[in-house]
PDB file of C-alpha atoms in Angstrom:
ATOM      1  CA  UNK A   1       0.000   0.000   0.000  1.00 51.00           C
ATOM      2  CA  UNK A   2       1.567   3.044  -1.187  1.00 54.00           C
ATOM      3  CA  UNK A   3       1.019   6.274   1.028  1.00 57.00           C
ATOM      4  CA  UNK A   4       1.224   9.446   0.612  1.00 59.00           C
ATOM      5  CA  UNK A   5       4.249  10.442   2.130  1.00 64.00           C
ATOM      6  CA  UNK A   6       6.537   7.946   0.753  1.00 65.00           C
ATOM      7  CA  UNK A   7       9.217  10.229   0.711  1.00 66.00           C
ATOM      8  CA  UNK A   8      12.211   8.253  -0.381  1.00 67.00           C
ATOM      9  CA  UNK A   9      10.780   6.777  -3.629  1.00 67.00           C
ATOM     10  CA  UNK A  10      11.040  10.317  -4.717  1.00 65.00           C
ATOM     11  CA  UNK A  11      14.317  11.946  -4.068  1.00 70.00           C
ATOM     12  CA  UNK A  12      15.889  13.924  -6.896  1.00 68.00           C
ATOM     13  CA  UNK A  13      12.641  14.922  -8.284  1.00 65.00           C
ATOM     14  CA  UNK A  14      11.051  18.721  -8.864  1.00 69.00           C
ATOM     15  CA  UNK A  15       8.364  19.418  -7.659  1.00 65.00           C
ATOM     16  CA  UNK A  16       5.442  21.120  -9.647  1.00 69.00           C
ATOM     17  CA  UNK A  17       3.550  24.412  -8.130  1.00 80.00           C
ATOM     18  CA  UNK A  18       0.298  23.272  -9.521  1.00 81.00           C
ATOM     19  CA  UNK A  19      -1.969  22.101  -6.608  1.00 82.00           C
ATOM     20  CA  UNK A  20      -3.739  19.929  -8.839  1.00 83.00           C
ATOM     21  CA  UNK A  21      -0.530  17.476  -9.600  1.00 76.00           C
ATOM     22  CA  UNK A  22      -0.385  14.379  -8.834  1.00 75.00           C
ATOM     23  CA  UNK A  23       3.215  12.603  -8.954  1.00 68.00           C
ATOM     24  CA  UNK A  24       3.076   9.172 -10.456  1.00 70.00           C
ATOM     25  CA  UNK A  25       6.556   6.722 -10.570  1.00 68.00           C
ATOM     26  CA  UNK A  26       7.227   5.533 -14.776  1.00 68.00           C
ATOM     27  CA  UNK A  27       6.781   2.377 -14.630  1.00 65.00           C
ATOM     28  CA  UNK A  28       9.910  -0.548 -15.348  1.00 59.00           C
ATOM     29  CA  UNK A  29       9.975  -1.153 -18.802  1.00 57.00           C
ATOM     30  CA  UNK A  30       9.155  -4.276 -19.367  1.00 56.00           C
ATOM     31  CA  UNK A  31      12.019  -7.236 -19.390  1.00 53.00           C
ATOM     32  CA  UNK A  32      12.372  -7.565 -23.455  1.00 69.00           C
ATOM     33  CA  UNK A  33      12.521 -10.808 -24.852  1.00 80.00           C
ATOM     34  CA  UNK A  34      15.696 -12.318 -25.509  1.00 82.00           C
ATOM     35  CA  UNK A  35      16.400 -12.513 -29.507  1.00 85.00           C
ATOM     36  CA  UNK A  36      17.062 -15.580 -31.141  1.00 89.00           C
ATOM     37  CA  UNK A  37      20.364 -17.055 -30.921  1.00 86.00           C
ATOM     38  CA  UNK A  38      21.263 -16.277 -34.635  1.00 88.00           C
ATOM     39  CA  UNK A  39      20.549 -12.518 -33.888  1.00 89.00           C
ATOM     40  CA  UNK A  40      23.031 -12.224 -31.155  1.00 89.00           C
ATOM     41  CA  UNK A  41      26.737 -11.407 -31.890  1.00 92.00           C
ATOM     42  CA  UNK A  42      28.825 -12.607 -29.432  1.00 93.00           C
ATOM     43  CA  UNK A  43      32.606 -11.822 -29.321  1.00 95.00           C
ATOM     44  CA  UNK A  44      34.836 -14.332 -27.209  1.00 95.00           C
ATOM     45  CA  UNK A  45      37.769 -13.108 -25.794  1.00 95.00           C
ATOM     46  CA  UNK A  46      40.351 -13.588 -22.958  1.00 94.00           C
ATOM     47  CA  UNK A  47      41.056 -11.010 -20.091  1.00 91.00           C
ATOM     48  CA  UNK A  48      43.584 -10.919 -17.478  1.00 89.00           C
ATOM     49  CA  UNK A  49      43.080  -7.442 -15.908  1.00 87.00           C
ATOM     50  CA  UNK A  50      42.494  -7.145 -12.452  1.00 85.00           C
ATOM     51  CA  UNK A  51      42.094 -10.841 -12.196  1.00 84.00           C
ATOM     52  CA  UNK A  52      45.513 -11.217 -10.175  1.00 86.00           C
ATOM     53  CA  UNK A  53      47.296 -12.844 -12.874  1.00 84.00           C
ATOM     54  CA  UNK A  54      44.547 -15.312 -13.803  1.00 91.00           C
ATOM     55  CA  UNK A  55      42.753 -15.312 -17.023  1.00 94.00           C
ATOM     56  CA  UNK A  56      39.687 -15.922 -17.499  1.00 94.00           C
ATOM     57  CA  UNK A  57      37.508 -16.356 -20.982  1.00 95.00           C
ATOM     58  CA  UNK A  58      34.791 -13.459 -21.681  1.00 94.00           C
ATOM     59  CA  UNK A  59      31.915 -13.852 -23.596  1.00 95.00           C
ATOM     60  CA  UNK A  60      30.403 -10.323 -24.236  1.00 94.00           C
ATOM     61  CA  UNK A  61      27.276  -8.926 -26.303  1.00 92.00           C
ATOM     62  CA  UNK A  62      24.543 -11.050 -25.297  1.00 92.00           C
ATOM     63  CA  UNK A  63      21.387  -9.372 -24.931  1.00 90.00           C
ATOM     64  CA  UNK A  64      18.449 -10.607 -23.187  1.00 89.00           C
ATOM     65  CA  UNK A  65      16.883 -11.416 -19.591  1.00 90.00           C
ATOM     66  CA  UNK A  66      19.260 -12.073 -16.642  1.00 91.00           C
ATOM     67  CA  UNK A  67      17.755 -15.687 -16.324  1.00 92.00           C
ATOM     68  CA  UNK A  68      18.755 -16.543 -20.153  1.00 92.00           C
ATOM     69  CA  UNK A  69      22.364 -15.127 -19.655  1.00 93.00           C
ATOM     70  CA  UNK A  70      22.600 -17.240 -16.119  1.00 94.00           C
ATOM     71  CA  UNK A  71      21.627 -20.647 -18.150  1.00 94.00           C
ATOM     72  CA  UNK A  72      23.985 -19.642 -20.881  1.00 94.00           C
ATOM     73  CA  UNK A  73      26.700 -18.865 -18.642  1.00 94.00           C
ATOM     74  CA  UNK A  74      25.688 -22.367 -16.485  1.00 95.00           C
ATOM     75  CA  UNK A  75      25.821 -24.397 -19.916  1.00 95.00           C
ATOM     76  CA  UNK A  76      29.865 -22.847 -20.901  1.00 95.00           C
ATOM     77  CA  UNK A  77      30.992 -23.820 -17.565  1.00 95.00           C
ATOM     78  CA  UNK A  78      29.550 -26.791 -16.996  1.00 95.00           C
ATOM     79  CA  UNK A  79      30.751 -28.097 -20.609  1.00 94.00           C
ATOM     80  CA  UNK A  80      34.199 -26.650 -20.024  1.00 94.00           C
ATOM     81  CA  UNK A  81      34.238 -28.130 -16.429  1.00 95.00           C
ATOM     82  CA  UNK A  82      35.464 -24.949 -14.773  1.00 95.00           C
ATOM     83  CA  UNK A  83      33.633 -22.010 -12.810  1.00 94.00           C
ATOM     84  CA  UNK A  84      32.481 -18.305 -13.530  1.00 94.00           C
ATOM     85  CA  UNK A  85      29.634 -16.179 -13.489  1.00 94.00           C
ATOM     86  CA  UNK A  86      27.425 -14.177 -15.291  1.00 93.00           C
ATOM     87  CA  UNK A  87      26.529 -10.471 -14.726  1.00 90.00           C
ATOM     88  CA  UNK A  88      26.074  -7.074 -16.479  1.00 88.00           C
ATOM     89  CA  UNK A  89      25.716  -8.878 -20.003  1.00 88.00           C
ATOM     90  CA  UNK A  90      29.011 -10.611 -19.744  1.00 93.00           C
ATOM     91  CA  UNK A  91      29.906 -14.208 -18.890  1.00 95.00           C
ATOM     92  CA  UNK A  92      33.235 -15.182 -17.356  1.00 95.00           C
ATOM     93  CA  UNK A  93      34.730 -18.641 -17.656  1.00 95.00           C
ATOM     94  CA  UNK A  94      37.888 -19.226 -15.844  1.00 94.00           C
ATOM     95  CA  UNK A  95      40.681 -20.283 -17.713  1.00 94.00           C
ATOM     96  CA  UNK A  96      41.927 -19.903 -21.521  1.00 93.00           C
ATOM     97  CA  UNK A  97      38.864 -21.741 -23.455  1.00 94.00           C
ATOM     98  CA  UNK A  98      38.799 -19.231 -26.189  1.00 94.00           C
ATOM     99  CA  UNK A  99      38.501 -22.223 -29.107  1.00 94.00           C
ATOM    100  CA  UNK A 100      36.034 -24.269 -27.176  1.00 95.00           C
ATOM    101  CA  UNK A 101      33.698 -21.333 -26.050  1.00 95.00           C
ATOM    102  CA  UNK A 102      33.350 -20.525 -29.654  1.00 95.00           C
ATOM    103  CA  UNK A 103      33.025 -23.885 -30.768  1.00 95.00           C
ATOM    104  CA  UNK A 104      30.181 -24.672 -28.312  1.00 95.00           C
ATOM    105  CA  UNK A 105      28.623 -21.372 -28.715  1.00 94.00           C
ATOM    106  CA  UNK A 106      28.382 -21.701 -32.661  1.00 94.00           C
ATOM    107  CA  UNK A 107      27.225 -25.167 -32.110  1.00 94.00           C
ATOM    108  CA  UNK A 108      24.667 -23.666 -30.312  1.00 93.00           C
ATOM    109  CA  UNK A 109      23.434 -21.631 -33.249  1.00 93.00           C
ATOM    110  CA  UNK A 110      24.804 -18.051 -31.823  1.00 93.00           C
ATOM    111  CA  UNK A 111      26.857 -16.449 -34.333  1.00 93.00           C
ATOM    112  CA  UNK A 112      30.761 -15.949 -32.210  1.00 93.00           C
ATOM    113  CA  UNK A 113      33.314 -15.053 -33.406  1.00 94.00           C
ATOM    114  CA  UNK A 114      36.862 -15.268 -31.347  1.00 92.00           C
ATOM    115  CA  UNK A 115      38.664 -11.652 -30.325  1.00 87.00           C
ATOM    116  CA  UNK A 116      42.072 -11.665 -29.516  1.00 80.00           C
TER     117      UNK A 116
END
């Protein structure tokens, strides 16, 4: 139940002079779908910045729900046998699996390519 003092939800906004306003909150845009697998580019690529010295394997450009880019990132490390994660668009697989990333994810009808 929403009241009418509910401050906090509306910090940062201006304020209108008109008595007869009433504030309403936009609404969350609505979780789009995620496209096909044959419209997503998907580059594959190996980083070893602020990682410690480790590399890791990053899979970047997917676009889509959270819950498709989790199962995604699940299937890569569980067919590579290593661990990761998968957050802000990007999945991480630990280790150099460059070649077998791409292989798996072609196989999979996305269209990868490999980066450096």
């Amino acid at each position: 139940m929403k009241t009418d003092n509910d401050w906090k939800q509306r910090l940062g906004v201006v304020y209108s002079t008109n008595p007869d306003y009433e504030y309403s909150e936009k609404e969350d845009s609505p979780v789009t779908a995620t496209p096909e697998p044959s419209a997503q580019r998907l580059t594959v690529t190996i980083d070893r910045r602020n990682r410690g010295g480790k590399q890791v394997t990053l899979v970047s450009g997917f676009k889509g729900t959270q819950e498709d880019l989790a199962a995604l990132g699940k299937t890569l490390k569980v067919k590579c046998g290593v661990g990761g994660s998968a957050k802000d668009g990007e999945i991480t697989v630990q280790g150099d699996f460059r070649d077998k990333v791409t292989a798996l994810l072609k196989e999979m009808g996305y269209n990868a390519k490999r980066g450096n």
